[in-house]
N, CA, C and O atoms as a Tripos MOL2 file, in Angstrom:
@<TRIPOS>MOLECULE
protein
   88    87    22     0     0
PROTEIN
NO_CHARGES

@<TRIPOS>ATOM
      1 N          88.9010  -14.0500  -83.6590 N.3       1 UNK1
      2 CA         89.3430  -13.7870  -85.0460 C.3       1 UNK1
      3 C          88.1110  -13.5550  -85.9210 C.2       1 UNK1
      4 O          87.8800  -14.2700  -86.8970 O.2       1 UNK1
      5 N          87.3290  -12.5450  -85.5510 N.am      2 UNK2
      6 CA         86.1290  -12.2620  -86.3490 C.3       2 UNK2
      7 C          86.2070  -10.8600  -86.9240 C.2       2 UNK2
      8 O          85.2940  -10.0520  -86.7520 O.2       2 UNK2
      9 N          87.3140  -10.5780  -87.6130 N.am      3 UNK3
     10 CA         87.4720   -9.2320  -88.1910 C.3       3 UNK3
     11 C          86.9910   -9.2230  -89.6400 C.2       3 UNK3
     12 O          86.9030  -10.2640  -90.2920 O.2       3 UNK3
     13 N          86.6860   -8.0310  -90.1210 N.am      4 UNK4
     14 CA         86.2190   -7.9210  -91.5140 C.3       4 UNK4
     15 C          87.3860   -8.1510  -92.4720 C.2       4 UNK4
     16 O          88.5470   -8.0430  -92.0750 O.2       4 UNK4
     17 N          87.0830   -8.4650  -93.7210 N.am      5 UNK5
     18 CA         88.1430   -8.7030  -94.7090 C.3       5 UNK5
     19 C          89.0230   -7.4730  -94.8780 C.2       5 UNK5
     20 O          90.2210   -7.5830  -95.1380 O.2       5 UNK5
     21 N          88.4180   -6.3070  -94.7300 N.am      6 UNK6
     22 CA         89.2020   -5.0660  -94.8900 C.3       6 UNK6
     23 C          90.1930   -4.9380  -93.7380 C.2       6 UNK6
     24 O          91.3700   -4.6380  -93.9420 O.2       6 UNK6
     25 N          89.6920   -5.1730  -92.5170 N.am      7 UNK7
     26 CA         90.5890   -5.0680  -91.3570 C.3       7 UNK7
     27 C          91.6920   -6.1130  -91.4450 C.2       7 UNK7
     28 O          92.8470   -5.8410  -91.1180 O.2       7 UNK7
     29 N          91.3280   -7.2970  -91.8860 N.am      8 UNK8
     30 CA         92.3420   -8.3600  -92.0020 C.3       8 UNK8
     31 C          93.4030   -7.9550  -93.0160 C.2       8 UNK8
     32 O          94.5960   -8.1650  -92.7950 O.2       8 UNK8
     33 N          92.9630   -7.3730  -94.1270 N.am      9 UNK9
     34 CA         93.9160   -6.9520  -95.1550 C.3       9 UNK9
     35 C          94.8260   -5.8610  -94.6020 C.2       9 UNK9
     36 O          96.0340   -5.8580  -94.8380 O.2       9 UNK9
     37 N          94.2300   -4.9500  -93.8730 N.am     10 UNK10
     38 CA         95.0210   -3.8470  -93.2960 C.3      10 UNK10
     39 C          96.0830   -4.4140  -92.3650 C.2      10 UNK10
     40 O          97.2400   -3.9960  -92.4040 O.2      10 UNK10
     41 N          95.6850   -5.3670  -91.5270 N.am     11 UNK11
     42 CA         96.6520   -5.9530  -90.5950 C.3      11 UNK11
     43 C          97.7580   -6.6740  -91.3800 C.2      11 UNK11
     44 O          98.9310   -6.6170  -91.0110 O.2      11 UNK11
     45 N          97.3740   -7.3370  -92.4450 N.am     12 UNK12
     46 CA         98.3580   -8.0640  -93.2530 C.3      12 UNK12
     47 C          99.3720   -7.0740  -93.8370 C.2      12 UNK12
     48 O         100.5820   -7.2980  -93.7980 O.2      12 UNK12
     49 N          98.8410   -5.9810  -94.3750 N.am     13 UNK13
     50 CA         99.7260   -4.9790  -94.9780 C.3      13 UNK13
     51 C         100.6330   -4.3800  -93.9060 C.2      13 UNK13
     52 O         101.8340   -4.2140  -94.1170 O.2      13 UNK13
     53 N         100.0500   -4.0610  -92.7660 N.am     14 UNK14
     54 CA        100.8450   -3.4790  -91.6810 C.3      14 UNK14
     55 C         101.9570   -4.4280  -91.2650 C.2      14 UNK14
     56 O         103.1020   -4.0070  -91.1010 O.2      14 UNK14
     57 N         101.6350   -5.6960  -91.0950 N.am     15 UNK15
     58 CA        102.6450   -6.6670  -90.6920 C.3      15 UNK15
     59 C         103.7430   -6.7580  -91.7420 C.2      15 UNK15
     60 O         104.9260   -6.8250  -91.4090 O.2      15 UNK15
     61 N         103.3520   -6.7610  -92.9990 N.am     16 UNK16
     62 CA        104.3540   -6.8380  -94.0600 C.3      16 UNK16
     63 C         105.2610   -5.6220  -94.0140 C.2      16 UNK16
     64 O         106.4810   -5.7360  -94.1290 O.2      16 UNK16
     65 N         104.6480   -4.4540  -93.8460 N.am     17 UNK17
     66 CA        105.4270   -3.2160  -93.8160 C.3      17 UNK17
     67 C         106.4030   -3.2600  -92.6470 C.2      17 UNK17
     68 O         107.5720   -2.8980  -92.7800 O.2      17 UNK17
     69 N         105.9080   -3.7050  -91.5160 N.am     18 UNK18
     70 CA        106.7510   -3.7440  -90.3160 C.3      18 UNK18
     71 C         107.9260   -4.7170  -90.5610 C.2      18 UNK18
     72 O         109.0640   -4.4340  -90.1870 O.2      18 UNK18
     73 N         107.6350   -5.8320  -91.1760 N.am     19 UNK19
     74 CA        108.6910   -6.8300  -91.3990 C.3      19 UNK19
     75 C         109.7480   -6.2630  -92.3520 C.2      19 UNK19
     76 O         110.9480   -6.4470  -92.1500 O.2      19 UNK19
     77 N         109.2770   -5.5720  -93.3920 N.am     20 UNK20
     78 CA        110.2080   -5.0300  -94.3730 C.3      20 UNK20
     79 C         111.0570   -3.9270  -93.7390 C.2      20 UNK20
     80 O         112.2530   -3.8120  -94.0050 O.2      20 UNK20
     81 N         110.4090   -3.1170  -92.8910 N.am     21 UNK21
     82 CA        111.1290   -1.9980  -92.2740 C.3      21 UNK21
     83 C         112.1510   -2.5390  -91.2780 C.2      21 UNK21
     84 O         113.2680   -2.0300  -91.1860 O.2      21 UNK21
     85 N         111.7640   -3.5670  -90.5410 N.am     22 UNK22
     86 CA        112.6570   -4.1140  -89.5080 C.3      22 UNK22
     87 C         113.8650   -4.7170  -90.1750 C.2      22 UNK22
     88 O         114.7500   -5.2370  -89.4950 O.2      22 UNK22
@<TRIPOS>BOND
     1     1     2 1
     2     2     3 1
     3     3     4 2
     4     3     5 am
     5     5     6 1
     6     6     7 1
     7     7     8 2
     8     7     9 am
     9     9    10 1
    10    10    11 1
    11    11    12 2
    12    11    13 am
    13    13    14 1
    14    14    15 1
    15    15    16 2
    16    15    17 am
    17    17    18 1
    18    18    19 1
    19    19    20 2
    20    19    21 am
    21    21    22 1
    22    22    23 1
    23    23    24 2
    24    23    25 am
    25    25    26 1
    26    26    27 1
    27    27    28 2
    28    27    29 am
    29    29    30 1
    30    30    31 1
    31    31    32 2
    32    31    33 am
    33    33    34 1
    34    34    35 1
    35    35    36 2
    36    35    37 am
    37    37    38 1
    38    38    39 1
    39    39    40 2
    40    39    41 am
    41    41    42 1
    42    42    43 1
    43    43    44 2
    44    43    45 am
    45    45    46 1
    46    46    47 1
    47    47    48 2
    48    47    49 am
    49    49    50 1
    50    50    51 1
    51    51    52 2
    52    51    53 am
    53    53    54 1
    54    54    55 1
    55    55    56 2
    56    55    57 am
    57    57    58 1
    58    58    59 1
    59    59    60 2
    60    59    61 am
    61    61    62 1
    62    62    63 1
    63    63    64 2
    64    63    65 am
    65    65    66 1
    66    66    67 1
    67    67    68 2
    68    67    69 am
    69    69    70 1
    70    70    71 1
    71    71    72 2
    72    71    73 am
    73    73    74 1
    74    74    75 1
    75    75    76 2
    76    75    77 am
    77    77    78 1
    78    78    79 1
    79    79    80 2
    80    79    81 am
    81    81    82 1
    82    82    83 1
    83    83    84 2
    84    83    85 am
    85    85    86 1
    86    86    87 1
    87    87    88 2
@<TRIPOS>SUBSTRUCTURE
     1 UNK1         2 RESIDUE 1 A UNK
     2 UNK2         6 RESIDUE 1 A UNK
     3 UNK3        10 RESIDUE 1 A UNK
     4 UNK4        14 RESIDUE 1 A UNK
     5 UNK5        18 RESIDUE 1 A UNK
     6 UNK6        22 RESIDUE 1 A UNK
     7 UNK7        26 RESIDUE 1 A UNK
     8 UNK8        30 RESIDUE 1 A UNK
     9 UNK9        34 RESIDUE 1 A UNK
    10 UNK10       38 RESIDUE 1 A UNK
    11 UNK11       42 RESIDUE 1 A UNK
    12 UNK12       46 RESIDUE 1 A UNK
    13 UNK13       50 RESIDUE 1 A UNK
    14 UNK14       54 RESIDUE 1 A UNK
    15 UNK15       58 RESIDUE 1 A UNK
    16 UNK16       62 RESIDUE 1 A UNK
    17 UNK17       66 RESIDUE 1 A UNK
    18 UNK18       70 RESIDUE 1 A UNK
    19 UNK19       74 RESIDUE 1 A UNK
    20 UNK20       78 RESIDUE 1 A UNK
    21 UNK21       82 RESIDUE 1 A UNK
    22 UNK22       86 RESIDUE 1 A UNK
């Protein structure tokens, strides 16, 4: 779990989008 803050934010947004779409 050594990702940059930008990558972490991107993953967070992606997960949120996926959850909302599902």
